[in-house]
Coordinates of C-alpha atoms and ligand atoms in Angstrom, one line a residue:
M1 CA 97.4 110.3 99.4
T2 CA 98.2 111.4 95.8
E3 CA 96.2 111.5 92.6
Y4 CA 98.0 108.3 91.6
D5 CA 97.3 106.1 94.6
S6 CA 94.4 104.2 93.1
L7 CA 96.3 103.8 89.8
I8 CA 99.2 102.3 91.6
A9 CA 96.9 100.1 93.6
A10 CA 95.3 98.8 90.4
A11 CA 98.8 98.0 88.9
R12 CA 99.7 96.2 92.1
R13 CA 96.6 94.1 92.0
A14 CA 97.2 93.3 88.2
R15 CA 100.8 92.2 89.1
E16 CA 99.3 89.4 91.3
N17 CA 98.1 87.8 88.1
A18 CA 101.5 87.9 86.3
H19 CA 102.5 84.8 84.4
A20 CA 106.2 85.1 84.8
P21 CA 107.6 81.6 85.4
Y22 CA 110.7 82.2 83.2
S23 CA 112.0 85.6 84.5
N24 CA 110.3 85.5 87.8
F25 CA 110.0 89.3 87.4
R26 CA 106.4 90.1 88.0
V27 CA 105.1 93.4 86.5
G28 CA 101.8 95.1 86.9
A29 CA 100.6 98.1 84.9
A30 CA 97.5 100.3 85.0
L31 CA 96.2 102.8 82.5
R32 CA 93.8 105.6 83.5
A33 CA 91.3 106.7 80.9
K34 CA 90.0 110.2 80.8
S35 CA 86.6 108.7 81.4
G36 CA 87.9 107.6 84.8
R37 CA 88.1 103.9 84.1
I38 CA 91.2 102.1 85.0
F39 CA 92.6 99.1 83.0
G40 CA 95.1 96.8 84.7
G41 CA 97.6 94.5 83.0
C42 CA 100.3 92.0 83.9
N43 CA 103.2 90.5 82.0
V44 CA 102.3 87.3 80.3
E45 CA 105.3 85.2 79.5
N46 CA 105.6 82.2 77.1
A47 CA 108.0 79.2 76.9
T48 CA 109.2 80.6 73.6
Y49 CA 110.3 83.7 75.5
G50 CA 109.9 86.0 72.4
L51 CA 106.1 85.8 72.6
T52 CA 106.1 87.4 76.0
V53 CA 103.9 90.5 76.3
C54 CA 104.7 93.2 78.8
A55 CA 102.2 94.4 81.4
E56 CA 101.9 97.9 79.9
R57 CA 100.9 96.5 76.5
V58 CA 98.4 94.1 78.0
A59 CA 96.7 97.0 79.8
I60 CA 96.7 99.1 76.6
F61 CA 95.2 96.2 74.5
K62 CA 92.5 95.6 77.1
A63 CA 91.5 99.2 77.1
I64 CA 91.5 99.7 73.3
S65 CA 89.7 96.4 72.7
E66 CA 87.0 97.6 75.2
G67 CA 86.5 100.7 73.0
E68 CA 88.2 103.1 75.4
R69 CA 90.2 106.1 73.9
G70 CA 92.0 109.0 75.6
F71 CA 94.3 108.3 78.6
D72 CA 96.0 110.5 81.1
A73 CA 98.4 108.4 83.2
V74 CA 100.1 105.0 83.3
A75 CA 101.5 103.2 86.4
V76 CA 104.1 100.4 86.5
V77 CA 104.7 98.4 89.6
T78 CA 107.4 95.8 90.3
D79 CA 109.3 94.6 93.4
A80 CA 112.6 96.0 92.1
D81 CA 114.5 98.5 94.3
S82 CA 115.4 100.4 91.1
L83 CA 112.1 101.4 89.7
T84 CA 111.0 99.9 86.4
P85 CA 110.4 102.1 83.4
P86 CA 108.5 100.8 80.3
C87 CA 110.6 98.9 77.7
G88 CA 111.2 100.5 74.3
A89 CA 108.4 98.6 72.6
C90 CA 105.9 99.7 75.3
R91 CA 107.1 103.3 75.0
Q92 CA 106.1 103.2 71.4
L93 CA 102.7 101.9 72.2
I94 CA 102.1 104.2 75.1
W95 CA 103.0 107.2 72.8
E96 CA 100.6 105.9 70.2
F97 CA 97.6 105.7 72.6
C98 CA 98.5 108.0 75.4
G99 CA 100.9 110.6 74.1
D100 CA 102.8 112.7 76.6
V101 CA 101.3 111.4 79.9
P102 CA 102.9 110.9 83.3
I103 CA 104.5 107.4 83.8
V104 CA 104.2 106.6 87.5
M105 CA 106.8 104.0 88.5
A106 CA 106.4 102.4 91.9
N107 CA 107.6 99.4 93.9
L108 CA 106.1 97.3 96.7
K109 CA 108.0 99.2 99.3
G110 CA 106.2 102.4 98.4
K111 CA 109.0 104.0 96.5
R112 CA 107.7 106.0 93.5
E113 CA 108.8 108.4 90.8
V114 CA 106.9 110.2 88.0
L115 CA 108.4 110.8 84.6
Q116 CA 106.8 112.4 81.6
M117 CA 106.6 110.3 78.4
R118 CA 108.3 113.1 76.3
D119 CA 111.4 112.7 78.5
L120 CA 111.3 108.9 78.4
F121 CA 110.6 108.8 74.7
P122 CA 112.1 111.8 72.9
K123 CA 112.0 112.1 69.1
P124 CA 109.2 109.5 68.6
F125 CA 108.1 108.0 65.3
D126 CA 104.3 108.5 65.1
S127 CA 101.5 109.5 62.7
S128 CA 103.0 113.0 62.3
S129 CA 106.2 111.5 61.0
F130 CA 104.7 110.7 57.5
Ligands
THU1 N1 108.3 93.6 81.5 C1 107.1 94.2 81.6 O1 106.1 93.6 81.7 N2 107.1 95.6 81.6 C2 108.3 96.3 81.7 O2 108.1 97.6 81.7 C3 109.6 95.7 81.7 C4 109.6 94.2 81.4 C5 108.3 92.1 81.7 C6 108.6 91.4 80.4 C7 109.1 90.0 81.0 O3 108.0 89.2 81.3 C8 109.8 90.4 82.3 O4 109.3 91.7 82.6 C9 111.3 90.4 82.3 O5 111.7 91.2 81.2

């Protein structure tokens, strides 16, 4: 039992809803707000491919559109043996709304690793850049 168990469980549940008929790579993400609320998201693919939205961004947009602000952890769950870090676009969005939070990567076999956003996303462009 760790402080991330319920966040990982939420990402796992969200992954069940993945719409990934093109890649067959199902991703679940979960975002923990400082209020304690957890927002899940799954990847939502599209026949045009380019309109696909990653699980992390779906979770962020759900939370932001519900009025939530201030987050303290993000989880990403896949079935890959090599754990899945957020893509570059998602790192930019996570930095915007969450800052230097722990990113908890896990797979269905129970493997997990935690990395800080500052290590995954050094030298960010953000509101302090201009
Ligand atoms: N994907 C995510 O949802 N999150 C990630 O962190 C990596 C990639 C999705 C996008 C696409 O639906 C599938 O994984 C393959 O790239």
